[in-house]
Tab-separated table of C-alpha atoms and ligand atoms in Angstrom:
chain	number	residue	atom	x	y	z
A	42	MET	CA	168.118	141.438	125.528
A	43	SER	CA	168.597	144.261	123.175
A	44	GLU	CA	167.053	147.820	124.192
A	45	ALA	CA	166.501	148.285	120.365
A	46	THR	CA	164.347	145.397	119.680
A	47	PRO	CA	160.733	146.426	118.686
A	48	LEU	CA	159.449	143.892	120.785
A	49	LEU	CA	160.048	145.598	123.950
A	50	ASP	CA	158.450	148.997	122.904
A	51	PRO	CA	155.147	147.683	121.241
A	52	ASP	CA	152.697	150.110	119.798
A	53	VAL	CA	148.837	149.681	120.310
A	54	SER	CA	148.323	148.218	116.994
A	55	THR	CA	150.872	145.355	118.150
A	56	MET	CA	150.029	145.159	121.529
A	57	ALA	CA	146.532	144.397	120.355
A	58	SER	CA	147.778	141.386	117.847
A	59	TRP	CA	149.508	139.747	121.217
A	60	LEU	CA	146.029	140.106	122.862
A	61	ASP	CA	144.271	138.403	120.165
A	62	GLY	CA	146.782	135.510	120.390
A	63	ARG	CA	149.215	136.783	117.286
A	64	PHE	CA	152.498	136.611	119.153
A	65	GLU	CA	155.310	134.676	117.424
A	66	GLY	CA	155.647	131.504	119.083
A	67	GLY	CA	152.385	131.565	120.754
A	68	ASP	CA	151.042	132.025	123.945
A	69	GLY	CA	154.228	130.728	125.838
A	70	ALA	CA	156.529	132.474	123.712
A	71	LEU	CA	155.008	135.782	124.931
A	72	ALA	CA	155.136	134.712	128.787
A	73	SER	CA	158.953	133.642	128.187
A	74	LEU	CA	159.340	137.571	126.982
A	75	ALA	CA	157.486	138.623	129.583
A	76	ARG	CA	159.256	136.511	132.364
A	77	GLU	CA	162.621	137.833	130.901
A	78	VAL	CA	161.455	141.688	131.536
A	79	MET	CA	160.356	140.656	134.862
A	80	LEU	CA	163.862	139.421	135.921
A	81	ALA	CA	165.610	141.985	134.376
A	82	GLU	CA	163.505	144.881	135.700
A	83	VAL	CA	162.072	143.771	139.104
A	84	GLY	CA	163.720	140.561	139.878
A	85	PRO	CA	162.284	137.159	140.529
A	86	ASN	CA	160.822	137.562	143.696
A	87	VAL	CA	156.758	137.630	144.435
A	88	HIS	CA	155.649	140.282	147.106
A	89	LEU	CA	152.841	139.605	149.212
A	90	ARG	CA	150.371	142.232	150.506
A	91	GLY	CA	147.444	140.998	152.671
A	92	LEU	CA	144.240	141.942	151.341
A	93	LEU	CA	141.903	142.896	153.966
A	94	GLU	CA	138.085	143.841	152.915
A	95	PHE	CA	137.103	145.769	155.964
A	96	SER	CA	133.551	146.852	154.844
A	97	ASN	CA	131.389	146.398	152.153
A	98	ARG	CA	129.334	149.504	152.259
A	99	CYS	CA	129.236	151.345	149.191
A	100	ARG	CA	127.971	154.591	148.106
A	101	CYS	CA	128.546	153.475	144.291
A	102	ASP	CA	126.321	151.354	142.095
A	103	CYS	CA	128.582	150.023	139.310
A	104	PHE	CA	126.499	147.832	137.804
A	105	TYR	CA	128.720	144.727	137.545
A	106	CYS	CA	129.790	144.444	141.051
A	107	GLY	CA	128.441	142.402	143.977
A	108	ILE	CA	128.835	144.764	146.866
A	109	ARG	CA	126.950	147.637	144.794
A	110	ARG	CA	124.349	150.025	146.733
A	111	SER	CA	121.638	148.144	145.571
A	112	ASN	CA	122.849	144.732	146.296
A	113	ARG	CA	122.717	146.176	149.979
A	114	SER	CA	121.547	143.955	152.569
A	115	GLU	CA	121.260	142.989	156.352
A	116	ARG	CA	124.986	141.728	156.063
A	117	ASP	CA	126.646	144.649	155.748
A	118	PHE	CA	129.483	144.539	157.538
A	119	THR	CA	132.421	146.976	158.841
A	120	LEU	CA	135.226	145.079	160.968
A	121	THR	CA	136.447	147.055	164.319
A	122	GLU	CA	139.470	148.852	164.849
A	123	ASP	CA	140.665	146.087	167.005
A	124	GLU	CA	139.844	143.542	164.444
A	125	ILE	CA	141.593	145.205	161.778
A	126	ALA	CA	144.877	145.964	164.071
A	127	SER	CA	144.607	141.803	165.023
A	128	VAL	CA	144.753	141.071	160.948
A	129	ALA	CA	147.668	143.730	160.552
A	130	ARG	CA	149.670	141.540	163.510
A	131	HIS	CA	148.840	138.423	161.275
A	132	CYS	CA	150.101	139.789	158.360
A	133	LEU	CA	153.323	141.194	160.199
A	134	ALA	CA	153.666	137.690	161.643
A	135	SER	CA	153.439	135.957	158.526
A	136	GLY	CA	156.132	138.463	157.051
A	137	PHE	CA	154.079	139.813	154.387
A	138	GLY	CA	155.601	143.247	154.396
A	139	SER	CA	152.525	145.184	152.977
A	140	MET	CA	148.761	144.957	153.295
A	141	THR	CA	145.687	146.600	151.659
A	142	LEU	CA	143.210	148.111	153.011
A	143	GLN	CA	140.153	147.545	150.764
A	144	SER	CA	136.443	148.158	151.216
A	145	GLY	CA	133.078	149.669	149.544
A	146	GLU	CA	133.657	153.528	148.623
A	147	ARG	CA	132.233	155.893	151.399
A	148	ARG	CA	133.075	159.742	151.992
A	149	ASP	CA	131.471	160.352	154.715
A	150	ASP	CA	133.522	162.157	157.818
A	151	ALA	CA	132.961	159.078	160.056
A	152	PHE	CA	134.469	156.581	157.475
A	153	VAL	CA	137.314	158.809	156.417
A	154	SER	CA	138.105	159.550	160.280
A	155	PHE	CA	138.036	155.485	160.541
A	156	VAL	CA	140.526	154.937	157.659
A	157	GLU	CA	142.921	157.812	158.681
A	158	ARG	CA	142.954	156.268	162.483
A	159	MET	CA	143.414	152.859	160.950
A	160	ILE	CA	146.701	153.869	159.340
A	161	ARG	CA	148.235	155.550	162.110
A	162	ARG	CA	147.363	152.939	164.491
A	163	ILE	CA	148.809	150.062	162.205
A	164	LYS	CA	151.679	152.151	161.363
A	165	ALA	CA	152.408	152.272	165.127
A	166	GLU	CA	151.774	148.958	166.135
A	167	THR	CA	153.628	147.203	163.608
A	168	VAL	CA	157.143	148.753	163.752
A	169	THR	CA	159.953	145.961	163.690
A	170	HIS	CA	163.628	145.901	163.406
A	171	ASP	CA	162.803	144.739	159.431
A	172	LEU	CA	160.390	147.460	159.281
A	173	PRO	CA	161.216	150.704	160.936
A	174	ASN	CA	158.412	152.241	159.255
A	175	GLY	CA	155.905	149.478	160.284
A	176	LEU	CA	153.882	147.659	157.319
A	177	GLY	CA	153.544	149.172	154.176
A	178	ILE	CA	149.982	149.933	153.714
A	179	THR	CA	148.001	150.528	150.095
A	180	LEU	CA	144.600	151.638	150.193
A	181	CYS	CA	141.862	150.635	147.839
A	182	VAL	CA	139.103	152.553	149.530
A	183	GLY	CA	137.613	153.756	145.755
A	184	GLU	CA	137.193	157.791	144.687
A	185	GLN	CA	137.850	160.721	147.122
A	186	SER	CA	138.408	164.103	147.045
A	187	ARG	CA	141.794	165.471	146.796
A	188	GLU	CA	142.019	166.298	150.693
A	189	THR	CA	140.859	163.139	151.953
A	190	PHE	CA	143.573	161.705	149.737
A	191	ALA	CA	146.033	163.797	151.241
A	192	ARG	CA	144.854	163.235	154.856
A	193	PHE	CA	145.508	159.100	154.138
A	194	PHE	CA	148.936	159.799	152.752
A	195	GLU	CA	149.973	161.915	155.359
A	196	ALA	CA	148.670	159.387	158.110
A	197	GLY	CA	151.156	156.630	156.374
A	198	ALA	CA	149.298	155.105	153.594
A	199	HIS	CA	151.927	154.959	150.779
A	200	ARG	CA	150.317	153.249	147.556
A	201	TYR	CA	146.812	153.785	146.521
A	202	LEU	CA	144.962	151.274	144.239
A	203	LEU	CA	142.093	152.580	141.981
A	204	ARG	CA	141.036	150.862	138.516
A	205	ILE	CA	140.121	153.036	135.787
A	206	GLU	CA	137.852	149.485	134.685
A	207	THR	CA	138.200	150.299	131.484
A	208	SER	CA	139.957	153.509	129.730
A	209	ASP	CA	137.404	153.506	127.117
A	210	PRO	CA	134.991	156.644	128.351
A	211	ASP	CA	132.033	155.018	126.291
A	212	LEU	CA	132.050	151.447	127.698
A	213	PHE	CA	132.916	152.991	131.361
A	214	ALA	CA	129.693	154.823	131.026
A	215	ARG	CA	127.871	151.974	129.842
A	216	LEU	CA	128.876	150.205	133.067
A	217	HIS	CA	128.313	153.054	136.038
A	218	PRO	CA	125.800	155.268	136.520
A	219	PRO	CA	125.794	158.472	135.165
A	220	LYS	CA	127.052	160.132	138.416
A	221	GLN	CA	129.975	157.822	138.356
A	222	SER	CA	131.737	159.885	135.991
A	223	TYR	CA	135.181	158.863	133.696
A	224	ASP	CA	136.646	161.976	134.032
A	225	ALA	CA	135.944	162.209	137.932
A	226	ARG	CA	138.025	158.619	138.023
A	227	VAL	CA	140.837	159.922	135.860
A	228	ARG	CA	141.117	163.161	137.896
A	229	ALA	CA	141.201	161.036	141.240
A	230	LEU	CA	143.874	158.463	139.501
A	231	VAL	CA	145.891	162.252	138.667
A	232	ASP	CA	145.292	163.872	142.399
A	233	ILE	CA	146.617	160.415	143.937
A	234	LYS	CA	149.765	160.530	142.002
A	235	GLU	CA	150.527	164.243	142.142
A	236	ILE	CA	149.947	163.527	145.990
A	237	GLY	CA	152.646	161.230	145.801
A	238	TYR	CA	151.413	157.870	146.406
A	239	GLN	CA	152.337	155.123	144.456
A	240	LEU	CA	149.425	154.649	141.802
A	241	GLY	CA	147.719	151.555	141.092
A	242	THR	CA	145.405	150.987	138.589
A	243	GLY	CA	143.805	148.553	136.518
A	244	VAL	CA	141.329	147.089	134.221
A	245	MET	CA	138.538	144.123	134.257
A	246	ILE	CA	138.790	142.063	131.116
A	247	GLY	CA	136.299	140.393	129.351
A	248	ILE	CA	133.834	142.949	130.022
A	249	PRO	CA	131.017	143.201	127.171
A	250	GLY	CA	132.501	145.452	123.849
A	251	GLN	CA	135.656	145.403	125.018
A	252	ASP	CA	138.265	144.064	122.090
A	253	ALA	CA	141.648	143.372	121.617
A	254	GLY	CA	142.478	146.979	120.667
A	255	ALA	CA	140.375	148.525	123.605
A	256	LEU	CA	142.510	146.458	126.066
A	257	ALA	CA	145.746	147.662	124.091
A	258	ARG	CA	144.641	151.132	124.766
A	259	ASP	CA	144.313	150.163	128.312
A	260	VAL	CA	147.831	149.055	128.640
A	261	LYS	CA	148.861	152.856	126.995
A	262	PHE	CA	146.679	154.443	129.395
A	263	PHE	CA	148.769	152.828	132.295
A	264	ARG	CA	151.566	154.001	130.832
A	265	ASP	CA	150.531	157.627	130.248
A	266	ILE	CA	149.362	158.151	133.500
A	267	ASP	CA	152.490	157.048	134.822
A	268	ALA	CA	151.146	153.776	136.860
A	269	ASP	CA	153.497	151.816	139.343
A	270	MET	CA	151.142	149.211	139.961
A	271	ILE	CA	148.815	147.075	137.796
A	272	GLY	CA	145.845	144.952	139.336
A	273	MET	CA	143.733	143.250	136.897
A	274	GLY	CA	142.027	140.152	136.223
A	275	PRO	CA	138.899	138.658	134.568
A	276	TYR	CA	134.954	140.270	134.431
A	277	ILE	CA	133.037	137.562	136.116
A	278	GLU	CA	129.109	137.798	136.677
A	279	ALA	CA	128.145	138.808	140.172
A	280	ASP	CA	125.160	137.534	141.457
A	281	GLY	CA	121.666	139.558	142.837
A	282	THR	CA	121.180	143.027	141.286
A	283	ALA	CA	124.881	143.132	139.500
A	284	ALA	CA	123.702	140.530	137.255
A	285	VAL	CA	120.333	141.459	136.843
A	286	GLU	CA	121.495	145.282	135.755
A	287	MET	CA	124.220	143.630	133.232
A	288	ASN	CA	121.432	141.692	131.886
A	289	ARG	CA	118.897	144.141	131.264
A	290	ARG	CA	121.587	146.357	129.798
A	291	ARG	CA	122.686	143.132	127.436
A	292	LEU	CA	126.263	143.668	129.234
A	293	LEU	CA	126.861	139.595	129.269
A	294	PRO	CA	130.728	138.651	129.614
A	295	ALA	CA	132.556	138.667	126.649
A	296	GLY	CA	134.137	135.595	125.857
A	297	THR	CA	133.626	131.924	127.500
A	298	ALA	CA	135.644	131.600	131.089
A	299	HIS	CA	138.070	129.895	129.094
A	300	GLU	CA	138.766	133.124	126.719
A	301	ARG	CA	138.615	135.735	129.430
A	302	LEU	CA	141.504	134.032	131.349
A	303	ARG	CA	143.573	133.428	128.671
A	304	ARG	CA	143.070	137.009	127.515
A	305	SER	CA	143.692	138.330	131.202
A	306	LEU	CA	147.167	136.423	131.148
A	307	ARG	CA	148.155	137.956	128.034
A	308	MET	CA	146.844	141.423	129.485
A	309	ILE	CA	149.753	140.673	132.031
A	310	GLY	CA	152.645	139.965	129.612
A	311	VAL	CA	151.754	142.510	127.230
A	312	THR	CA	151.826	145.067	130.468
A	313	ARG	CA	155.077	143.546	131.916
A	314	ILE	CA	156.776	144.097	128.316
A	315	ALA	CA	155.410	147.506	127.816
A	316	LEU	CA	155.780	149.137	131.372
A	317	ARG	CA	158.630	146.933	132.397
A	318	ASP	CA	159.451	148.114	135.866
A	319	VAL	CA	156.398	148.472	137.619
A	320	ASN	CA	154.512	145.990	140.050
A	321	ILE	CA	151.925	143.349	138.527
A	322	ALA	CA	149.385	141.587	140.648
A	323	ALA	CA	148.412	137.816	140.082
A	324	THR	CA	144.644	138.606	141.225
A	325	THR	CA	142.232	136.545	143.001
A	326	ALA	CA	139.579	136.688	140.198
A	327	LEU	CA	142.200	134.957	138.006
A	328	GLN	CA	141.697	131.772	140.217
A	329	ALA	CA	137.868	131.995	140.126
A	330	LEU	CA	138.329	131.062	136.539
A	331	SER	CA	140.968	128.350	136.836
A	332	PRO	CA	142.477	126.551	139.988
A	333	THR	CA	146.033	127.757	138.914
A	334	GLY	CA	144.919	130.891	137.402
A	335	ARG	CA	147.402	133.244	139.993
A	336	GLU	CA	150.048	130.720	139.420
A	337	ALA	CA	149.675	131.514	135.265
A	338	GLY	CA	149.344	134.992	136.216
A	339	LEU	CA	152.841	134.658	137.840
A	340	ALA	CA	154.422	132.661	134.858
A	341	PHE	CA	153.092	135.803	132.295
A	342	GLY	CA	155.303	138.147	134.474
A	343	ALA	CA	153.082	138.964	137.450
A	344	ASN	CA	155.300	139.794	140.820
A	345	VAL	CA	152.804	140.122	143.794
A	346	MET	CA	149.920	138.175	144.919
A	347	MET	CA	147.748	139.413	148.013
A	348	PRO	CA	145.987	136.707	150.059
A	349	ILE	CA	142.928	137.438	151.477
A	350	VAL	CA	143.260	137.969	155.417
A	351	THR	CA	139.819	138.903	155.766
A	352	PRO	CA	138.041	137.115	159.058
A	353	GLY	CA	136.277	134.122	157.391
A	354	GLY	CA	132.937	134.996	158.634
A	355	MET	CA	132.822	138.125	156.520
A	356	ARG	CA	133.957	136.620	153.120
A	357	ARG	CA	130.612	135.818	152.092
A	358	ALA	CA	129.386	138.994	152.474
A	359	TYR	CA	132.339	140.576	150.021
A	360	GLN	CA	131.557	138.693	146.898
A	361	LEU	CA	132.129	140.839	144.393
A	362	TYR	CA	131.350	138.142	141.644
A	363	ASP	CA	130.132	134.833	142.080
A	364	GLY	CA	132.605	131.809	142.293
A	365	LYS	CA	134.998	134.475	144.304
A	366	PRO	CA	137.537	131.676	145.563
A	367	CYS	CA	138.508	131.205	149.164
A	368	ILE	CA	135.211	132.353	151.020
A	369	ASP	CA	135.411	129.428	153.397
A	370	GLU	CA	138.697	129.977	154.824
A	371	GLU	CA	140.636	131.580	157.641
A	372	ALA	CA	143.869	134.256	156.815
A	373	GLU	CA	146.040	131.418	158.054
A	374	ALA	CA	144.985	128.969	155.473
A	375	CYS	CA	145.093	131.935	152.727
A	376	THR	CA	148.603	132.605	153.936
A	377	ARG	CA	149.870	128.991	153.962
A	378	CYS	CA	148.294	128.156	150.543
A	379	THR	CA	149.669	131.293	148.772
A	380	ALA	CA	153.153	130.459	149.971
A	381	ARG	CA	152.735	126.848	148.932
A	382	ARG	CA	151.963	128.013	145.318
A	383	VAL	CA	154.693	130.565	144.975
A	384	ALA	CA	157.192	127.721	145.980
A	385	PHE	CA	155.347	125.285	143.742
A	386	ILE	CA	156.224	127.400	140.778
A	387	GLY	CA	160.112	127.841	141.893
A	388	ARG	CA	160.132	131.728	142.434
A	389	PRO	CA	161.318	133.406	145.903
A	390	LEU	CA	158.769	135.480	148.421
A	391	SER	CA	160.042	138.366	149.561
A	392	ARG	CA	159.665	138.362	153.179
A	393	ASN	CA	159.424	141.321	155.921
A	394	ARG	CA	159.569	143.947	152.775
A	395	TRP	CA	157.518	146.657	151.511
A	396	GLY	CA	158.259	145.783	147.906
A	397	ASP	CA	157.826	148.779	146.246
A	398	ALA	CA	158.053	148.579	142.245
A	399	PRO	CA	161.551	149.969	141.326
A	400	HIS	CA	159.605	152.492	138.761
A	401	ALA	CA	158.245	154.139	141.984
A	402	VAL	CA	161.203	153.969	143.847
A	403	GLY	CA	163.626	155.277	141.005
A	404	ARG	CA	161.411	158.446	140.556
A	405	ASP	CA	162.123	159.833	143.523
A	406	ALA	CA	165.770	161.182	144.024
A	407	LEU	CA	165.116	160.532	148.113
A	408	ARG	CA	164.792	156.914	147.126
A	409	SER	CA	167.538	156.630	144.505
A	410	ARG	CA	169.135	153.884	146.522
A	411	GLN	CA	167.020	151.326	144.823
A	412	PRO	CA	168.445	149.718	141.840
A	413	ARG	CA	166.362	150.556	138.557
A	414	SER	CA	167.234	147.106	137.455
A	415	GLY	CA	168.465	143.908	137.349
A	416	ARG	CA	167.870	142.956	140.987
A	417	PRO	CA	164.508	142.350	143.246
A	418	ALA	CA	162.847	145.685	144.861
A	419	ARG	CA	164.239	146.101	148.346
A	420	GLU	CA	162.943	147.857	151.344
A	421	VAL	CA	163.645	151.429	150.669
A	422	GLY	CA	163.134	152.624	154.617
A	423	VAL	CA	161.781	156.043	153.989
B	627	SAH	N1	135.958	150.439	146.144
B	627	SAH	C1	136.916	149.939	146.045
B	627	SAH	C2	136.984	148.838	146.058
B	627	SAH	C3	136.338	148.179	144.765
B	627	SAH	S1	136.292	146.123	144.609
B	627	SAH	C4	137.546	150.759	144.793
B	627	SAH	O1	136.392	151.202	144.034
B	627	SAH	O2	138.628	150.661	144.450
B	627	SAH	C5	137.650	146.185	143.698
B	627	SAH	C6	137.823	145.497	142.237
B	627	SAH	O3	136.882	144.645	142.065
B	627	SAH	C7	137.196	146.726	141.725
B	627	SAH	O4	138.115	147.945	141.084
B	627	SAH	C8	136.708	145.962	139.984
B	627	SAH	O5	137.444	146.028	138.791
B	627	SAH	C9	136.957	144.413	140.686
B	627	SAH	N2	135.558	144.052	140.705
B	627	SAH	C10	134.221	144.301	141.060
B	627	SAH	N3	133.156	143.551	140.606
B	627	SAH	C11	133.601	142.724	139.582
B	627	SAH	C12	133.384	141.432	138.699
B	627	SAH	N4	132.169	141.412	139.006
B	627	SAH	N5	134.250	141.036	137.909
B	627	SAH	C13	135.508	140.779	138.255
B	627	SAH	N6	135.959	141.980	138.759
B	627	SAH	C14	135.309	142.722	139.714
């Protein structure tokens, strides 16, 4: 693979044409190139992060989201510290190496202290020979103040996922109430990066009014903000007030489920080619549109999967969108199922490693033992 190929440094209009299905040789050829880049830059390994949705309480009112504030019901839940610690032990025993703590967004002191305590507890209780610094922790608890981001980082979380949802400010404004501003979201992403986290962001694909050009500009946004991890998936209609609100605003999903899935897979491929050495997740929402959606994501260059480890009883209360898969399962079943899926497509699974992206690790001189390319990401042990 030569550095000089224009294919490997696509501009926005080239990326838009690929997202529209005009990659020479078709989507199969796009997936092959993306896999080639993946093998060269991050290696074949698939890294697992146990995804724990620990609370559905949320102060935000994102119109599209099944757990938006206006959808609140008696089904509100927040797991206890002991429940969370027990899930962390499951992740450790399953060899995941990392877990993602996700919830609705809250900024009150009780919540911030709770999350901080949980990070410290998980870190303290998951130290092993293979993981001398405990499980890797990714946070996904929404927009916080810079001070709160710093507290969580200090407590031991080292990655943060916060989707921009769309990098088009007008589209963002149509999907969120006025109190939730595009500028505040970008500010939060910059804070996260500056504090020293590995930064994850991403978008929903197939939101109304979003064409291939907008998605191509999303990829440019990921590059400009210097993201280390990307998580994205199709937009899927949610139940309850989210569906009502989206309908009222005539924000129906753009394209059929099949088209949104296709476009999501192309987005993964294009992002892999454009950003190269980042981690890219094959997300649950892909599987909501096709039983093998996540495997397809891996085939287009994704290298992370996030099996849901939320206790079975809580999953129905964390339905971000309709038809979210695996809501009747327990963590053990999801863990086994994910391992089978990865084995089926012939990719090796990382075990007992944080699985940081070379993009992030190479950035920091202190962590420079990590090779920039050509080999799978390894534990960095800092
Ligand atoms: N409060 C956290 C977690 C939000 S839920 C945060 O703000 O980061 C995680 C992601 O689910 C969101 O970023 C959004 O992209 C996705 N999501 C929400 N509703 C969705 C829908 N209807 N279809 C597809 N994805 C959705």
